[in-house]
Short mmCIF file of C-alpha atoms in Angstrom, two decimals:
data_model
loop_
_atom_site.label_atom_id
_atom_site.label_comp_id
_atom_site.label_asym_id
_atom_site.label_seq_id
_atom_site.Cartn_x
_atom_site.Cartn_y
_atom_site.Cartn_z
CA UNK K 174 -1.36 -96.96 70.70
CA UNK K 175 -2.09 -99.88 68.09
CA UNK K 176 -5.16 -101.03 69.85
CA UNK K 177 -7.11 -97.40 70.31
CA UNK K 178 -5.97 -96.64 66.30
CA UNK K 179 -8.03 -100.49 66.43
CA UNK K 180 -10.95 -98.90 67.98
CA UNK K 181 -10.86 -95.79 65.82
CA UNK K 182 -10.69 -97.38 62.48
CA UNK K 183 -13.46 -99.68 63.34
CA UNK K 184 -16.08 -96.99 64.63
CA UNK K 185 -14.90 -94.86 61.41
CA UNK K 186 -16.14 -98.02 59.48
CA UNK K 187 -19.27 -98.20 61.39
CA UNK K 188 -19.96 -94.21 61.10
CA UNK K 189 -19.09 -94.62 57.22
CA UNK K 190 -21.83 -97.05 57.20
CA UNK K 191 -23.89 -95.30 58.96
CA UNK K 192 -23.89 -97.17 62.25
CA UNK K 193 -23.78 -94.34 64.58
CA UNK K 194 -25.04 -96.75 67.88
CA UNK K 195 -22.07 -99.00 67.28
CA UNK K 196 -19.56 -96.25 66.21
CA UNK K 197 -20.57 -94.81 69.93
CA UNK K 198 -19.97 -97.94 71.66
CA UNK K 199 -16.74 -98.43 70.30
CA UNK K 200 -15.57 -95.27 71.02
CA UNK K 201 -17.30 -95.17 74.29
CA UNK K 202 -14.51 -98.05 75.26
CA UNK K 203 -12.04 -95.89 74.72
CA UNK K 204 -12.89 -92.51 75.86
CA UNK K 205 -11.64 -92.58 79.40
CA UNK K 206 -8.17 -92.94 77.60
CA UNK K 207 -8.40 -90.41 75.35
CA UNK K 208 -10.74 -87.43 77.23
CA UNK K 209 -7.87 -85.54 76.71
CA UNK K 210 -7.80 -85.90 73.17
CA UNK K 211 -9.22 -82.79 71.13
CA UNK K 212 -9.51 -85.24 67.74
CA UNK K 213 -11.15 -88.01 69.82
CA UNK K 214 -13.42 -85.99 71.58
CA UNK K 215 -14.26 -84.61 68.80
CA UNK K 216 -15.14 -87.44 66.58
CA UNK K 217 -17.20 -88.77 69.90
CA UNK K 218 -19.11 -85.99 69.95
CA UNK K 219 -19.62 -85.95 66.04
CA UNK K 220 -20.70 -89.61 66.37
CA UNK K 221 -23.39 -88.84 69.27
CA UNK K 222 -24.07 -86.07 66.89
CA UNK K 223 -25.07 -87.84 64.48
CA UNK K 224 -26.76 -90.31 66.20
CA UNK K 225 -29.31 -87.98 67.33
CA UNK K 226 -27.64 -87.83 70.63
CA UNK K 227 -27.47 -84.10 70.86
CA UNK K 228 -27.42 -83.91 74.70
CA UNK K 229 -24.21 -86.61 75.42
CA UNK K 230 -22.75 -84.73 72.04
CA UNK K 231 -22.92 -81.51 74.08
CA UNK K 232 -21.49 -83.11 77.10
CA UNK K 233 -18.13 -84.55 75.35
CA UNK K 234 -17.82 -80.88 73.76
CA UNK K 235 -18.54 -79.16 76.81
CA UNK K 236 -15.33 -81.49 78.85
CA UNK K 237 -13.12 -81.36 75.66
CA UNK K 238 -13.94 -77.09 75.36
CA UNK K 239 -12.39 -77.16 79.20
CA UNK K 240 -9.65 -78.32 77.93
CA UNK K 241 -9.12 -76.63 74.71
CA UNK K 242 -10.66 -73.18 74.85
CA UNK K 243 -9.49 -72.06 71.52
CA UNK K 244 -10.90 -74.75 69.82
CA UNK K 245 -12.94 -73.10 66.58
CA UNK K 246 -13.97 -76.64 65.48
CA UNK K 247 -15.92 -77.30 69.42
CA UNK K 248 -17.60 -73.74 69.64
CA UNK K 249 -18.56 -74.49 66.09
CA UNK K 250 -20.12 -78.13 66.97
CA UNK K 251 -21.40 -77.05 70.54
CA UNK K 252 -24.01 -74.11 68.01
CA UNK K 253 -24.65 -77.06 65.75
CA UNK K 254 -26.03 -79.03 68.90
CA UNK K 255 -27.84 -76.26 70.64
CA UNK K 256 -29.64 -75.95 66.92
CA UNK K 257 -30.75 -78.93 66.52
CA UNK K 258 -32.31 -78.46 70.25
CA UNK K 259 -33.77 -75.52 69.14
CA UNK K 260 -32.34 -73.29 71.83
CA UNK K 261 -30.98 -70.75 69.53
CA UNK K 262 -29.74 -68.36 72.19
CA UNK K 263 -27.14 -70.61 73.52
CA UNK K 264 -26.73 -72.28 69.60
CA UNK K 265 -25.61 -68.06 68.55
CA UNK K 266 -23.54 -67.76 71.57
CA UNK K 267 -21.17 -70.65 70.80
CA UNK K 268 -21.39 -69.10 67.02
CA UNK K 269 -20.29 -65.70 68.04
CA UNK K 270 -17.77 -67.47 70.36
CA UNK K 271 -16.40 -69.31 67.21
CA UNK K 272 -16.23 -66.15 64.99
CA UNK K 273 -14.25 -64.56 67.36
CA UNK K 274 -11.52 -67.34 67.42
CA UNK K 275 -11.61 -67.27 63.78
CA UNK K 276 -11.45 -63.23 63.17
CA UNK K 277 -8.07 -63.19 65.85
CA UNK K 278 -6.31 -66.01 64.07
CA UNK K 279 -7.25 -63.94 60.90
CA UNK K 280 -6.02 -60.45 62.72
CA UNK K 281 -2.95 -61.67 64.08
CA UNK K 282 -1.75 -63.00 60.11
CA UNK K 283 -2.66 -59.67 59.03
CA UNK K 284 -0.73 -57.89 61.58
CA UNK K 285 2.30 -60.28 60.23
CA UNK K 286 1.97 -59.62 57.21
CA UNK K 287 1.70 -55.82 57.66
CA UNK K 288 4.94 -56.23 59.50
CA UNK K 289 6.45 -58.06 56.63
CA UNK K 290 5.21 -55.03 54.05
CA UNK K 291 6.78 -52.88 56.41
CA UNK K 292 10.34 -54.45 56.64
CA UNK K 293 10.36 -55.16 53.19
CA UNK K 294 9.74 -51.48 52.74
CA UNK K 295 6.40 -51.49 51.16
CA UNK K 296 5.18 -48.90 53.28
CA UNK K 297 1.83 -48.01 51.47
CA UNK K 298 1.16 -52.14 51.32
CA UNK K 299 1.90 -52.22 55.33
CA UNK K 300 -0.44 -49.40 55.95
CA UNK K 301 -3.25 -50.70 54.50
CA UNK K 302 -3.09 -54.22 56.31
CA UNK K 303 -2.98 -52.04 59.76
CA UNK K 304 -5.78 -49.26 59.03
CA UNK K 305 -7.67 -52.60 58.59
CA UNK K 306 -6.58 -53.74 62.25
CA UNK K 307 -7.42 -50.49 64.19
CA UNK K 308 -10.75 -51.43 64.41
CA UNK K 309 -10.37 -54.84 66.13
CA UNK K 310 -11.82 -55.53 69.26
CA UNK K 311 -8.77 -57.01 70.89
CA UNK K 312 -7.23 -54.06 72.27
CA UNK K 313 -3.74 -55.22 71.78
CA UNK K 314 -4.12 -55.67 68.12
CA UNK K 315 -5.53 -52.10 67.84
CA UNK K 316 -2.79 -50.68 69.60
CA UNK K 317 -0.26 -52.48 67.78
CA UNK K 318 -1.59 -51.77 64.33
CA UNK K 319 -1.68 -47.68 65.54
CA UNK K 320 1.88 -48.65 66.97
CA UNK K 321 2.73 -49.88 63.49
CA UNK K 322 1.16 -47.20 61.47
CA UNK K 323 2.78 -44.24 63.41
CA UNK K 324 6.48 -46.00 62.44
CA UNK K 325 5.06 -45.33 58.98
CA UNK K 326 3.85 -41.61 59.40
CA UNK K 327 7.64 -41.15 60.95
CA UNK K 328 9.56 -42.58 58.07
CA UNK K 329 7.15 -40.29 55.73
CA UNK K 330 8.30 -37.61 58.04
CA UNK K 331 4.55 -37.02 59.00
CA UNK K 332 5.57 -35.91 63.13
CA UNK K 333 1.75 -34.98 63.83
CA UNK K 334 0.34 -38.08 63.07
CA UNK K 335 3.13 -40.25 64.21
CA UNK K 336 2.21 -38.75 67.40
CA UNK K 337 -1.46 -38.82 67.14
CA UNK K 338 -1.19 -42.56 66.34
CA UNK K 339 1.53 -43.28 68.90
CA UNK K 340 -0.76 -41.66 71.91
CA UNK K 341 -3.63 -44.16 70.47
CA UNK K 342 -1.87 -46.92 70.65
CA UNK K 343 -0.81 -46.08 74.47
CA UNK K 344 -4.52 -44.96 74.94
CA UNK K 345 -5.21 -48.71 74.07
CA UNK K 346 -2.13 -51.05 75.48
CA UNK K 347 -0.10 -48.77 78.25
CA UNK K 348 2.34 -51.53 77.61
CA UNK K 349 3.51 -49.89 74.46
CA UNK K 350 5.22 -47.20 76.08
CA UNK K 351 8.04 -49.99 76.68
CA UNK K 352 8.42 -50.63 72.95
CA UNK K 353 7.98 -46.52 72.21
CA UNK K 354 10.68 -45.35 74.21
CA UNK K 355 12.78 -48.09 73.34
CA UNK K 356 12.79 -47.41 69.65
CA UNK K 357 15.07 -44.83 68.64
CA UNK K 358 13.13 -43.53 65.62
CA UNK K 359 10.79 -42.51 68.54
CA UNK K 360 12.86 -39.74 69.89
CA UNK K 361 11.79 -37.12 67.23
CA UNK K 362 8.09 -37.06 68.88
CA UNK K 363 8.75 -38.24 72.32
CA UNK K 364 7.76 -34.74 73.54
CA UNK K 365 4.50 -35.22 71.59
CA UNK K 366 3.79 -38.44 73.30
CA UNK K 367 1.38 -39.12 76.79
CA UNK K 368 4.27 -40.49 78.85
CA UNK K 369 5.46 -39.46 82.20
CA UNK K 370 8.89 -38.25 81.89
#
């Protein structure tokens, strides 16, 4: 929409100069249209931000983090805010929150790029991206990186700890079993293995 891109370029002008009050207002015209809008909301919220205007900065990121729940950038500005309120509780919840988002986008590119060792055939490279993983806190990525490592052990012909990883990785995500039994190279341990018959 040619008018809101309008709106935007003039309240980036005004926050370029340092106009933060007018940057707001022009914004502020336009934010019914555009609540929806992770950028715009977050450039509001910057803009109250730095206009000293931590509590209506906390209130666009607060709507906008309904919305978007996996937004890093929000959790980050929403700590930001609560510091410069001095409430550092709720400042290193919204922190920790961020981190997290930020460590499972990390994870999950590891875990890719362990499987991509692994099809490649660069079976020592593989392992070491998913002995990194099994200590994850998402349970899923744990299981999968044991999942991934005990197709290793098996190709080294290593049956004990195949098995040993395999019942891990059920231990962690029962819905592995699926992806266990369906696997052919499986077959060798399946007697090894903690699933009902």
């Amino acid at each position: 929409n040619l008018e809101e891109e309008n709106y935007i370029d003039l309240a980036t002008f005004y926050r370029e100069d340092r106009k933060y009050d007018d940057a707001v207002s022009v914004l502020e015209e336009i934010y019914n249209d555009n609540a929806e809008n992770l950028e715009f909301c977050k450039l509001l919220g910057d803009t109250y931000y730095d206009a000293g205007r931590f509590d209506q900065a906390l209130g666009v990121y607060g709507k906008a983090l309904q919305l978007h729940p996996e937004s890093f950038d929000l959790y980050y500005a929403m700590g930001m805010t609560y510091t410069m309120l001095n409430d550092f509780n709720s400042a290193k919840d919204y922190y920790d929150k961020a981190a997290k988002i930020n460590s499972y986008k990390d994870e999950i590119a590891n875990l890719n790029l362990g499987q991509i060792q692994l099809i490649l055939g660069e079976y020592d490279e593989a392992q070491k991206y998913f002995e990194k993983l099994i200590m994850s806190d998402d349970d899923k990525i744990s299981a999968n990186a044991y999942y991934n490592l005990a197709k290793i052990k098996l190709i080294k012909g290593e049956m004990e700890l195949a098995a040993k990883y395999c019942n891990l990785a059920i231990e962690l995500d029962p819905e592995i079993k699926k992806r266990i039994i369906n696997d052919k190279r499986f077959e060798l341990i399946l007697d090894k293995l903690s699933i009902e018959k």
